Short mmCIF file of C-alpha atoms and ligand atoms in Angstrom, two decimals:
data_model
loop_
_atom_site.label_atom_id
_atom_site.label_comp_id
_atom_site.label_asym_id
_atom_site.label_seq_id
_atom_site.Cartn_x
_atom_site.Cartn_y
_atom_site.Cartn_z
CA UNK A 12 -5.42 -108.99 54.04
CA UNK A 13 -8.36 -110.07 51.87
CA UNK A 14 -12.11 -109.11 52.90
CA UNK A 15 -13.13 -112.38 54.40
CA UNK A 16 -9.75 -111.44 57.07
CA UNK A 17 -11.39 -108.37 58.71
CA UNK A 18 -12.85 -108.90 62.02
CA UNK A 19 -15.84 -107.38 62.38
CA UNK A 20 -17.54 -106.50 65.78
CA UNK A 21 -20.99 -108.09 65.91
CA UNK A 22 -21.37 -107.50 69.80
CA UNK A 23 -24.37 -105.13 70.35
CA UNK A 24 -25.96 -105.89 66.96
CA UNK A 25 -28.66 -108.26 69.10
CA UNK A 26 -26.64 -111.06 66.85
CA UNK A 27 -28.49 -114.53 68.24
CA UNK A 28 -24.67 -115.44 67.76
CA UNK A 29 -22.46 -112.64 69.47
CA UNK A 30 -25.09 -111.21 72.12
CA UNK A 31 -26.49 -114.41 73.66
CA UNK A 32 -23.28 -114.87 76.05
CA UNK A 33 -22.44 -111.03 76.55
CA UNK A 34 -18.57 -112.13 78.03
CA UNK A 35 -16.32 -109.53 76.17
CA UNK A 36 -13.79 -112.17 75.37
CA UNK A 37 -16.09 -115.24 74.14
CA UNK A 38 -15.66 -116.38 70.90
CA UNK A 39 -18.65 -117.46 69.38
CA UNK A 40 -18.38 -120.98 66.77
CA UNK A 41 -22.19 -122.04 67.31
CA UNK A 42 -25.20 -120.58 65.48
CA UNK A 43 -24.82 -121.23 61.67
CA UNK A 44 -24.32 -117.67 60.17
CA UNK A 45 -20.81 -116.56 59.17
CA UNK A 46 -19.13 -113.64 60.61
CA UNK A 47 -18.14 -111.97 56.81
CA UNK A 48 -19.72 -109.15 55.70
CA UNK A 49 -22.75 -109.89 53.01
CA UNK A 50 -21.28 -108.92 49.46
CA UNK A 51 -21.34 -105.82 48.31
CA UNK A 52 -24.33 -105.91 45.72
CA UNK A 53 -26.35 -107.09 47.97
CA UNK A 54 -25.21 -104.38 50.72
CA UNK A 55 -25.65 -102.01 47.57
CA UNK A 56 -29.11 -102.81 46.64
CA UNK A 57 -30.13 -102.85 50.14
CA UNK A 58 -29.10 -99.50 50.79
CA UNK A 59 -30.46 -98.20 47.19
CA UNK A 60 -33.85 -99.66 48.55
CA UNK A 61 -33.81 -98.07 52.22
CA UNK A 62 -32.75 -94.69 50.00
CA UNK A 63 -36.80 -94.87 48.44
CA UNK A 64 -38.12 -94.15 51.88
CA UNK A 65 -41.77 -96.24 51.42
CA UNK A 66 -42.04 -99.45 52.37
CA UNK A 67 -45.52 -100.54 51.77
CA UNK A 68 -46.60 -103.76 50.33
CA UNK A 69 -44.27 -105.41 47.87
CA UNK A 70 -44.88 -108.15 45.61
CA UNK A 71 -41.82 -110.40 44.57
CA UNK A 72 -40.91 -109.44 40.66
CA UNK A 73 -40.64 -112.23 38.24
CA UNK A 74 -36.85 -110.86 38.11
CA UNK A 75 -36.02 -112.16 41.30
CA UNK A 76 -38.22 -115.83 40.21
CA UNK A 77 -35.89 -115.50 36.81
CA UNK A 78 -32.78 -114.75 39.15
CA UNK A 79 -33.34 -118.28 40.98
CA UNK A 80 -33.91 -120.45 37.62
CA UNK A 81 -30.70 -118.91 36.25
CA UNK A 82 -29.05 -119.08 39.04
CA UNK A 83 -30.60 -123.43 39.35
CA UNK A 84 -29.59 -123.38 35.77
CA UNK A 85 -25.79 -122.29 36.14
CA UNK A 86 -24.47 -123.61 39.06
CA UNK A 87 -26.78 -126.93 39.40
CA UNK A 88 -27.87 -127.62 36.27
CA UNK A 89 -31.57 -127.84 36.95
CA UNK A 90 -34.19 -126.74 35.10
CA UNK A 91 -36.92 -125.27 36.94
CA UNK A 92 -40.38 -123.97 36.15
CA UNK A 93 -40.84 -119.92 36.70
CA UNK A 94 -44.32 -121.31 37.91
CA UNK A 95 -43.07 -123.68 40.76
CA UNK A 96 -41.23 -121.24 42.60
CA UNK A 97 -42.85 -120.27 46.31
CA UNK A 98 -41.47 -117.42 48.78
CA UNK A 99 -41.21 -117.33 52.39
CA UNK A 100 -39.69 -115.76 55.12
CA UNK A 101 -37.59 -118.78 56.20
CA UNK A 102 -36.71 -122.62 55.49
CA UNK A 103 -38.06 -123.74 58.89
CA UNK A 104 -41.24 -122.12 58.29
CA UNK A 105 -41.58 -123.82 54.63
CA UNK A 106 -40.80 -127.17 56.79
CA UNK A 107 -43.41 -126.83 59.23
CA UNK A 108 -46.18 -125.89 56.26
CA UNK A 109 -44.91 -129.05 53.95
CA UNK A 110 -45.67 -131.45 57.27
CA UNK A 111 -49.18 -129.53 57.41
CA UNK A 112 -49.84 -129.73 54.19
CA UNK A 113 -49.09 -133.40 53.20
CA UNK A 114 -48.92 -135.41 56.07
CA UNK A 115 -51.86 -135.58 59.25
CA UNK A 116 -51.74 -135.70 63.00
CA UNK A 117 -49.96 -138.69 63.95
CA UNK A 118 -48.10 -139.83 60.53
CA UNK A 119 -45.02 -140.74 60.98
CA UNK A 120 -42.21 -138.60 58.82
CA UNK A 121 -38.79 -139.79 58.62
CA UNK A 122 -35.48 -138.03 59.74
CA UNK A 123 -31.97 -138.89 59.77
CA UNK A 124 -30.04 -137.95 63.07
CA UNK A 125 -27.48 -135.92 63.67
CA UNK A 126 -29.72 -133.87 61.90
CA UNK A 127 -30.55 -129.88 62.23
CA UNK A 128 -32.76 -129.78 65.20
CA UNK A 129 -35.79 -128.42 63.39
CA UNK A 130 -36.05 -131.42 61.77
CA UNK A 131 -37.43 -133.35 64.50
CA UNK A 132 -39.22 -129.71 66.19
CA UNK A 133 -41.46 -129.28 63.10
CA UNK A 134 -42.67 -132.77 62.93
CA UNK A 135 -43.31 -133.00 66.58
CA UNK A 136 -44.64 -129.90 67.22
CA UNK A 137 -47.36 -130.35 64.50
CA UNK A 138 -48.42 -133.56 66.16
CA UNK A 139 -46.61 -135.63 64.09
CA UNK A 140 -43.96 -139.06 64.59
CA UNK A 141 -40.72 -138.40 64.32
CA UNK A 142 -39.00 -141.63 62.38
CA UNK A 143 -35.15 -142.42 63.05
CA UNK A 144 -33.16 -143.17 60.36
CA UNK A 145 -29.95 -142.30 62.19
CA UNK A 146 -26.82 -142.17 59.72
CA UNK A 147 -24.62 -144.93 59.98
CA UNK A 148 -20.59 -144.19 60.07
CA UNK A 149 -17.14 -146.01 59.62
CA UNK A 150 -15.01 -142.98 59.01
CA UNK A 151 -17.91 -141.79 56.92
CA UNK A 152 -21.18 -140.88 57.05
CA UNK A 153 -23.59 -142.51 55.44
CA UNK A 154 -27.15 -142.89 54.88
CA UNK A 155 -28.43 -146.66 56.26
CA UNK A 156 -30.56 -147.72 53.19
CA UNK A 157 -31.28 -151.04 54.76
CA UNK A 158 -32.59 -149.65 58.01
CA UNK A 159 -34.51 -146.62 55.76
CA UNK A 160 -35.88 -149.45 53.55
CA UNK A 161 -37.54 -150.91 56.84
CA UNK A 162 -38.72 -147.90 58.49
CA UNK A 163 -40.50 -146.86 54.77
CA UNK A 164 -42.05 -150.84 55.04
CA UNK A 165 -43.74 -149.76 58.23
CA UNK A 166 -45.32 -146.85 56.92
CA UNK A 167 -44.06 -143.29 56.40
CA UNK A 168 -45.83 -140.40 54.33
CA UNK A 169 -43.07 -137.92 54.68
CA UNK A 170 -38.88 -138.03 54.62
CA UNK A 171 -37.09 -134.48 55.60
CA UNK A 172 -33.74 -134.85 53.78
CA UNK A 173 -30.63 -132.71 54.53
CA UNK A 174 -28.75 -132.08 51.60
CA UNK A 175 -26.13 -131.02 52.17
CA UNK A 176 -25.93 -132.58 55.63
CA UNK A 177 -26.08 -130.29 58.46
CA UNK A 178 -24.24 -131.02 60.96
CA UNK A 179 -21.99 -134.07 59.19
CA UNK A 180 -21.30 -131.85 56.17
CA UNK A 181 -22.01 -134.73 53.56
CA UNK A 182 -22.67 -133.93 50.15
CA UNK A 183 -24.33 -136.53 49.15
CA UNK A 184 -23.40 -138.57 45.77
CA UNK A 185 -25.62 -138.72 42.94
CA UNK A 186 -25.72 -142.65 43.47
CA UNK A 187 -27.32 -141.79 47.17
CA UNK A 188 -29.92 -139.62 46.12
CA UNK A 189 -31.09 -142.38 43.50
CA UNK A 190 -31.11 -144.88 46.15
CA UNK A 191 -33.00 -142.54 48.49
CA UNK A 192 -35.42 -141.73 45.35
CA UNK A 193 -35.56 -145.13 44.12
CA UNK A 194 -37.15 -146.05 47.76
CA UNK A 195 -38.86 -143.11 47.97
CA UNK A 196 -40.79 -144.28 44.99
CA UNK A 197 -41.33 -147.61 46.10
CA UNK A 198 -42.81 -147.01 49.28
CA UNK A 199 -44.38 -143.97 47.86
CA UNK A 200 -43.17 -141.53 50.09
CA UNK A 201 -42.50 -137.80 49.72
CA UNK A 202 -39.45 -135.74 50.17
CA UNK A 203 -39.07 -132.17 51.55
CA UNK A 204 -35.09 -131.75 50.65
CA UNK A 205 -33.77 -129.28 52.09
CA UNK A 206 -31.02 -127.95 50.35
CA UNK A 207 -30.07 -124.70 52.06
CA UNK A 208 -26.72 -125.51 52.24
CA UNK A 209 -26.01 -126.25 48.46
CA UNK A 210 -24.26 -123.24 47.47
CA UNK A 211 -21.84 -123.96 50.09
CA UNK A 212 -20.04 -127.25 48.15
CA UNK A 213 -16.16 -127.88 48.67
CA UNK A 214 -13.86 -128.16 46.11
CA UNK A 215 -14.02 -131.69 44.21
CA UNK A 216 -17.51 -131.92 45.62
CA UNK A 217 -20.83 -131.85 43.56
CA UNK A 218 -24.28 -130.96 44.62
CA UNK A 219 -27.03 -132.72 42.76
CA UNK A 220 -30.47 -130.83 43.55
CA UNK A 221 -32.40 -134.47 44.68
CA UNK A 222 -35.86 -133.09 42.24
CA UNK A 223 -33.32 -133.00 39.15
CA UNK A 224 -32.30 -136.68 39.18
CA UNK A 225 -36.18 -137.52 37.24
CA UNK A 226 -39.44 -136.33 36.30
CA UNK A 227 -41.02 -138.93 38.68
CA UNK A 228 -38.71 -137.60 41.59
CA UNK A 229 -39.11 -134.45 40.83
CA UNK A 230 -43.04 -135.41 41.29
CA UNK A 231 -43.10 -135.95 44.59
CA UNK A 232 -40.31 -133.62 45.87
CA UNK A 233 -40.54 -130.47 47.75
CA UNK A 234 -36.98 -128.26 47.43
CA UNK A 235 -36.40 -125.23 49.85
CA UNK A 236 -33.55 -123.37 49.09
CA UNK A 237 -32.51 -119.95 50.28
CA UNK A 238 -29.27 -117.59 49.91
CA UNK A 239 -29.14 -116.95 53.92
CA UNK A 240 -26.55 -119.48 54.54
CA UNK A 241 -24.49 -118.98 51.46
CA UNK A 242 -24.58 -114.79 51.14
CA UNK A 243 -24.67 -114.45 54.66
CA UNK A 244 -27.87 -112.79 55.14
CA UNK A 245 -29.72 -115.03 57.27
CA UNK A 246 -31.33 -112.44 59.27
CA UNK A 247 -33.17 -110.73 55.89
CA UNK A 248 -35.29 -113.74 56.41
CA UNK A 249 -35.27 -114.96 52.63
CA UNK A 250 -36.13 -118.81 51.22
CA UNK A 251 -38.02 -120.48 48.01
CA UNK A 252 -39.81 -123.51 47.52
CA UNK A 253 -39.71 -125.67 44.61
CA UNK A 254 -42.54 -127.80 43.82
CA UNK A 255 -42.94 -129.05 40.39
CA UNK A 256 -46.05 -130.83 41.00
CA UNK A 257 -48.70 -128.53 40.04
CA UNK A 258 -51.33 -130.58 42.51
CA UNK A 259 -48.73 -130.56 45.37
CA UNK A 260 -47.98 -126.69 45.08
CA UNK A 261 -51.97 -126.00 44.99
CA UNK A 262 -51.92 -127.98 48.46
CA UNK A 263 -48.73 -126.13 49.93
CA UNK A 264 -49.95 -122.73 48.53
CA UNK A 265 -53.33 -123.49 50.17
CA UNK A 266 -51.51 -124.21 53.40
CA UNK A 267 -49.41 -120.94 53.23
CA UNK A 268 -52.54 -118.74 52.96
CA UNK A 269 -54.21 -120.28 55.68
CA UNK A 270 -51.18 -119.78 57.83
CA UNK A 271 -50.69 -116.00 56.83
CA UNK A 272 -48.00 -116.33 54.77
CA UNK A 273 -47.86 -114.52 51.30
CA UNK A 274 -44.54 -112.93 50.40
CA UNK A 275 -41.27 -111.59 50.92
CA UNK A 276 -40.49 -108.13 52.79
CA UNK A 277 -38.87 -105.27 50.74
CA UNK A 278 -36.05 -106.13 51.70
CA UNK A 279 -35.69 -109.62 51.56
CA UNK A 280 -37.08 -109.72 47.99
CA UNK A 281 -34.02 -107.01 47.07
CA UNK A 282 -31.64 -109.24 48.42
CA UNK A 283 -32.25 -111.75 47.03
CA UNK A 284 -32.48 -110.67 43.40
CA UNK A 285 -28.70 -109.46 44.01
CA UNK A 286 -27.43 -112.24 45.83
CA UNK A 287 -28.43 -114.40 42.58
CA UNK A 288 -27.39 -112.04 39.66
CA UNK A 289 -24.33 -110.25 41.05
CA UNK A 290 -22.45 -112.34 43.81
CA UNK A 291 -21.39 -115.26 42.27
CA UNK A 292 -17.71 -114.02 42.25
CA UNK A 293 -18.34 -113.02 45.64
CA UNK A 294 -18.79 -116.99 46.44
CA UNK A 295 -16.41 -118.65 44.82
CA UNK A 296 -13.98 -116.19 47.17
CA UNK A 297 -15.67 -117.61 49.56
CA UNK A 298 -15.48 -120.83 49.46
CA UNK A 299 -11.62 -120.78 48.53
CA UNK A 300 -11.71 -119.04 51.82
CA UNK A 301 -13.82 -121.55 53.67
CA UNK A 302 -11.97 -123.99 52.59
CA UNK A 303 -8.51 -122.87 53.25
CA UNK A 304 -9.90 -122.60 57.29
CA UNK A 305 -11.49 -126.38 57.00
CA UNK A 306 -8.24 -127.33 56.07
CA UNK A 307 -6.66 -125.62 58.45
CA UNK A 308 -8.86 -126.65 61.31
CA UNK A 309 -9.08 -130.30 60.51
CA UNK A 310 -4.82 -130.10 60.39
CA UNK A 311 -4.95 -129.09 63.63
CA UNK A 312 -7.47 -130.80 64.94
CA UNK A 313 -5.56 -133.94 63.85
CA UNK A 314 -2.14 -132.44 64.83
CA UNK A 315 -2.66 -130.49 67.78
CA UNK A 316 -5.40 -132.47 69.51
CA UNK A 317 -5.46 -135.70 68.35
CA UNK A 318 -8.07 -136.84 71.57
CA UNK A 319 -10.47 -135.26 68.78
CA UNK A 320 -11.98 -136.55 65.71
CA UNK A 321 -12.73 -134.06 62.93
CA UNK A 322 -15.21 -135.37 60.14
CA UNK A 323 -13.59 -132.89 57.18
CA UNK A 324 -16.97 -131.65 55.50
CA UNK A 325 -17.58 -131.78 52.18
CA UNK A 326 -19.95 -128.45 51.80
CA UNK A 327 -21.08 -126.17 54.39
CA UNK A 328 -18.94 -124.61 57.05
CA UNK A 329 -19.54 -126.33 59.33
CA UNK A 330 -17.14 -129.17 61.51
CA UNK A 331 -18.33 -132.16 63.50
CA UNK A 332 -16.39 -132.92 65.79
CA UNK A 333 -15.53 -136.14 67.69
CA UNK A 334 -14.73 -135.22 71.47
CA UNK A 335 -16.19 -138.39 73.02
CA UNK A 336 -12.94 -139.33 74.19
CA UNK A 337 -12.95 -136.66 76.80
CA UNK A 338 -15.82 -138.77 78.64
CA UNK A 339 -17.46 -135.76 79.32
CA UNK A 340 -21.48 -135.08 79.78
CA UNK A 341 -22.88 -132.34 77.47
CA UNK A 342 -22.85 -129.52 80.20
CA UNK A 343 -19.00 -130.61 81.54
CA UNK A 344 -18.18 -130.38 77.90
CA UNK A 345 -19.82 -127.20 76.83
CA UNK A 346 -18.62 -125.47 80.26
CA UNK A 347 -14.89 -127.17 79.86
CA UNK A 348 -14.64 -125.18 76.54
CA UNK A 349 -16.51 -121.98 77.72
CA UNK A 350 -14.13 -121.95 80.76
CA UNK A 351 -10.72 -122.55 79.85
CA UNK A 352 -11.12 -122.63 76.08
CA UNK A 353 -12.90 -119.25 75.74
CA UNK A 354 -15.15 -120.36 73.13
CA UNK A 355 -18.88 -121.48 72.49
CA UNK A 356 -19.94 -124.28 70.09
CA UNK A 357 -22.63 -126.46 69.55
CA UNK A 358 -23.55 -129.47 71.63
CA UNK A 359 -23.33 -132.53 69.08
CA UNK A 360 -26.43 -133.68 71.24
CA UNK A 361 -28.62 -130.56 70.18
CA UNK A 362 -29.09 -132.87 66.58
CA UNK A 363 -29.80 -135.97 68.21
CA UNK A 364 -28.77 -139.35 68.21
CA UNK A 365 -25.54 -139.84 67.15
CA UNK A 366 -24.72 -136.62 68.17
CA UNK A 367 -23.50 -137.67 71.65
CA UNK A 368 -20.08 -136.51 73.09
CA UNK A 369 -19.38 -134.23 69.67
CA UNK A 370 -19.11 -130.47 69.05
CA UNK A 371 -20.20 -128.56 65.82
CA UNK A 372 -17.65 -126.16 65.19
CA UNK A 373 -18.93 -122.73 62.57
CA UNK A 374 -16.10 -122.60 60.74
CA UNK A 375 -17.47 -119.33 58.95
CA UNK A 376 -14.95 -116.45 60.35
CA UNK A 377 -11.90 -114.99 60.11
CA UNK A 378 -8.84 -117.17 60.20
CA UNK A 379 -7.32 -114.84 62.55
CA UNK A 380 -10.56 -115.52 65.26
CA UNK A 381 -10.04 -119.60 63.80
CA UNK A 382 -6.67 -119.96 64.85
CA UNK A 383 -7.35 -118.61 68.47
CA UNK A 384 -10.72 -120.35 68.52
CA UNK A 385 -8.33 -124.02 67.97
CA UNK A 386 -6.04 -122.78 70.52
CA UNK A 387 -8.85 -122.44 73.18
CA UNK A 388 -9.74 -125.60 71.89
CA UNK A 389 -5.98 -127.53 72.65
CA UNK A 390 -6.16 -125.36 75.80
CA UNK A 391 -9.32 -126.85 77.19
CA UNK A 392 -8.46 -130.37 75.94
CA UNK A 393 -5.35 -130.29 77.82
CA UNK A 394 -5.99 -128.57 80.62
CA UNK A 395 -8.76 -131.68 81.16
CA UNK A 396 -6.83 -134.52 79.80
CA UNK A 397 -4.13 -133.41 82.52
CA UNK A 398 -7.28 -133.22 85.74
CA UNK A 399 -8.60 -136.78 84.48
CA UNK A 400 -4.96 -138.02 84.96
CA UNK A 401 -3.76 -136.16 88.51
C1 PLP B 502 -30.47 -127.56 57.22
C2 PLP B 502 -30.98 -126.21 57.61
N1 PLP B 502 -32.22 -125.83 57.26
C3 PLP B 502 -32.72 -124.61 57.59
C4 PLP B 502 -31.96 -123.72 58.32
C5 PLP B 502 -32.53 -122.38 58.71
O1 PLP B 502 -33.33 -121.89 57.72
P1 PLP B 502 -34.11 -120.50 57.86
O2 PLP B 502 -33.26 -119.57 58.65
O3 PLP B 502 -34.32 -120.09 56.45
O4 PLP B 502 -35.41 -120.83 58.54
C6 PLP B 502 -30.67 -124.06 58.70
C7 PLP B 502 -29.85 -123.14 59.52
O5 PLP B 502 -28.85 -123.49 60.06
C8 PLP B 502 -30.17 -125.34 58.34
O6 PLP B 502 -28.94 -125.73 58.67
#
């Protein structure tokens, strides 16, 4: 048994994952954190840090700003600036203070549904329009650059990319982040990429960072990254913002300060500086791992319960699934698997359009707790493909 096999009890941790339904014999494949244990340095340094005993105010070293470059450097071959590196407590935070910063009340910003349902939240909830560029799909997903091309003709200060694409686990191709910059350019519009999943690429997959493809780009491109998806240590409440432009940063900085932000915790800034410098071993077990279960899942999926239609993700660990040929509403759906399939997942509505009659499946567990998740799966599917017909 390797470490990413041990089942860990998260029950009674008040895990947003584990504690929300409190049934003992739930399994939980919704909220996007991973059941694994964080890596060991991190765990180390953490503990190292709680052994000092004062925890006043911290400021974040220029180790931990040199950690991310290197770490930019090595694994996506970006350059960036020690200067043009921002911290916050979260990637949803640095989205909401990006749409306060460069857009005003009533702009319209542009999204691409199924998207992570913050996307739309920040933009609406700062009195903002939200502007559909849904992804188009014939076995794949894409973006739709002819329907993006006319939405940017009517006006649009802001686009919130996913990249990697939460929940349709695209990585997207060099060739689409040009397009998507060469457009951006044109219509001058700005792009907040949000790259939190970009650690988390499968084998034969690249990330490209979108900022890295040109000086110009990189202009008018705001990056968040953050190692809570890929260490597993979402709830340290850890991110960074790129911004190259020096004029842009002033404005975002500005923003920050007015909303209270300024730094890291202890804690948080210690985690991170390991997570970058000592775990990369750590994540390349990982994704061998995570991809071994993708495989796994989408074999069975296609298989065992072939009324379903897994999209096999190219990064993240996370699987969209197809179940609208159960012809069930979002609540029959989510109650069908919670009932008979013991299990809890994601509505594919929660991300919008194009999100109707699908499940997003965390993939990020134990194989052991997989392979019984997929069974409750077949179990439900059945058990209701059998009702429909009597
Ligand atoms: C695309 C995307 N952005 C941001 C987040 C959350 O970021 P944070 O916890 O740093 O606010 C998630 C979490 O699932 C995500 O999928």
């Amino acid at each position: 048994m390797g470490e990413f096999d041990t089942r860990i009890n998260r029950r009674g941790t008040h895990s947003v994952k584990w504690d929300m339904h409190p049934e003992e014999d739930l399994l939980h494949l919704w909220v996007a954190d991973m059941d694994f244990a964080a890596p060991k340095p991190i765990q180390d340094a953490l503990r190292q840090r709680a052994e000092h005993g004062v925890f006043g105010y911290t400021i974040v070293g220029d180790s931990v700003r040199e950690a991310i470059m290197e770490w930019m450097k090595k694994r996506h071959n970006w350059s960036v600036a020690k200067g043009s590196i921002s911290f916050l407590s979260g990637v949803v935070p640095a989205l909401s203070l990006a749409v306060q910063a460069f857009t005003k009340p009533k702009d319209r910003i542009l999204v691409q549904p199924p998207v992570y349902t913050p996307f739309f939240d920040m933009v609406t909830r700062n009195d903002r329009q939200a502007v559909l560029n849904p992804l188009s799909q014939d076995g794949q997903y894409k973006m739709d650059f002819v329907h993006l091309e006319k939405q940017f003709q009517q006006g649009v200060s802001m686009m919130i990319l996913c990249s990697p694409h939460n929940p349709v686990g695209r990585v997207w191709t060099k060739e689409e982040l040009e397009t998507v910059g060469e457009l951006c350019q044109t219509y001058d519009v700005l792009v907040v990429s949000d790259e939190i999943h970009s650690d988390l690429i499968l084998p034969g997959y690249v990330h490209t960072p979108l900022a890295s493809l040109s000086p110009s780009l990189s202009n008018r491109t705001v990056t968040c990254i953050a190692p809570s998806k890929t260490f597993n240590i979402a709830g340290l409440q850890a991110a960074a913002v790129i911004i190259e432009n020096e004029q842009l940063r002033e404005r975002f900085s500005a923003v920050m300060h007015q909303q209270g932000f300024h730094t890291l915790n202890v804690f948080a800034s210690a985690a991170m500086q390991a997570a970058y410098t000592e775990c990369e071993s750590w994540l390349e077990d990982l994704l061998l791992y995570l991809n071994k279960n993708i495989e796994f899942a989408c074999t069975y999926i296609e298989k065992e319960i072939p009324a379903l239609k897994a999209y096999h993700p190219e990064g993240t660990y996370l699987l969209w699934v197809d179940c609208s040929k159960l012809q069930l509403s979002k609540e029959e759906r989510l109650e069908l698997l919670k009932e008979r399939g013991r299990i809890i997942v994601e509505p594919g509505e929660k991300f919008g359009q194009g999100g109707e009659g699908f499940i997003r499946m965390n993939l990020g567990c134990p194989r052991s707790m997989l392979e019984e998740a997929l069974i409750g799966l077949k179990e439900a599917v059945y058990f209701h493909i059998r009702n429909a017909k009597a």
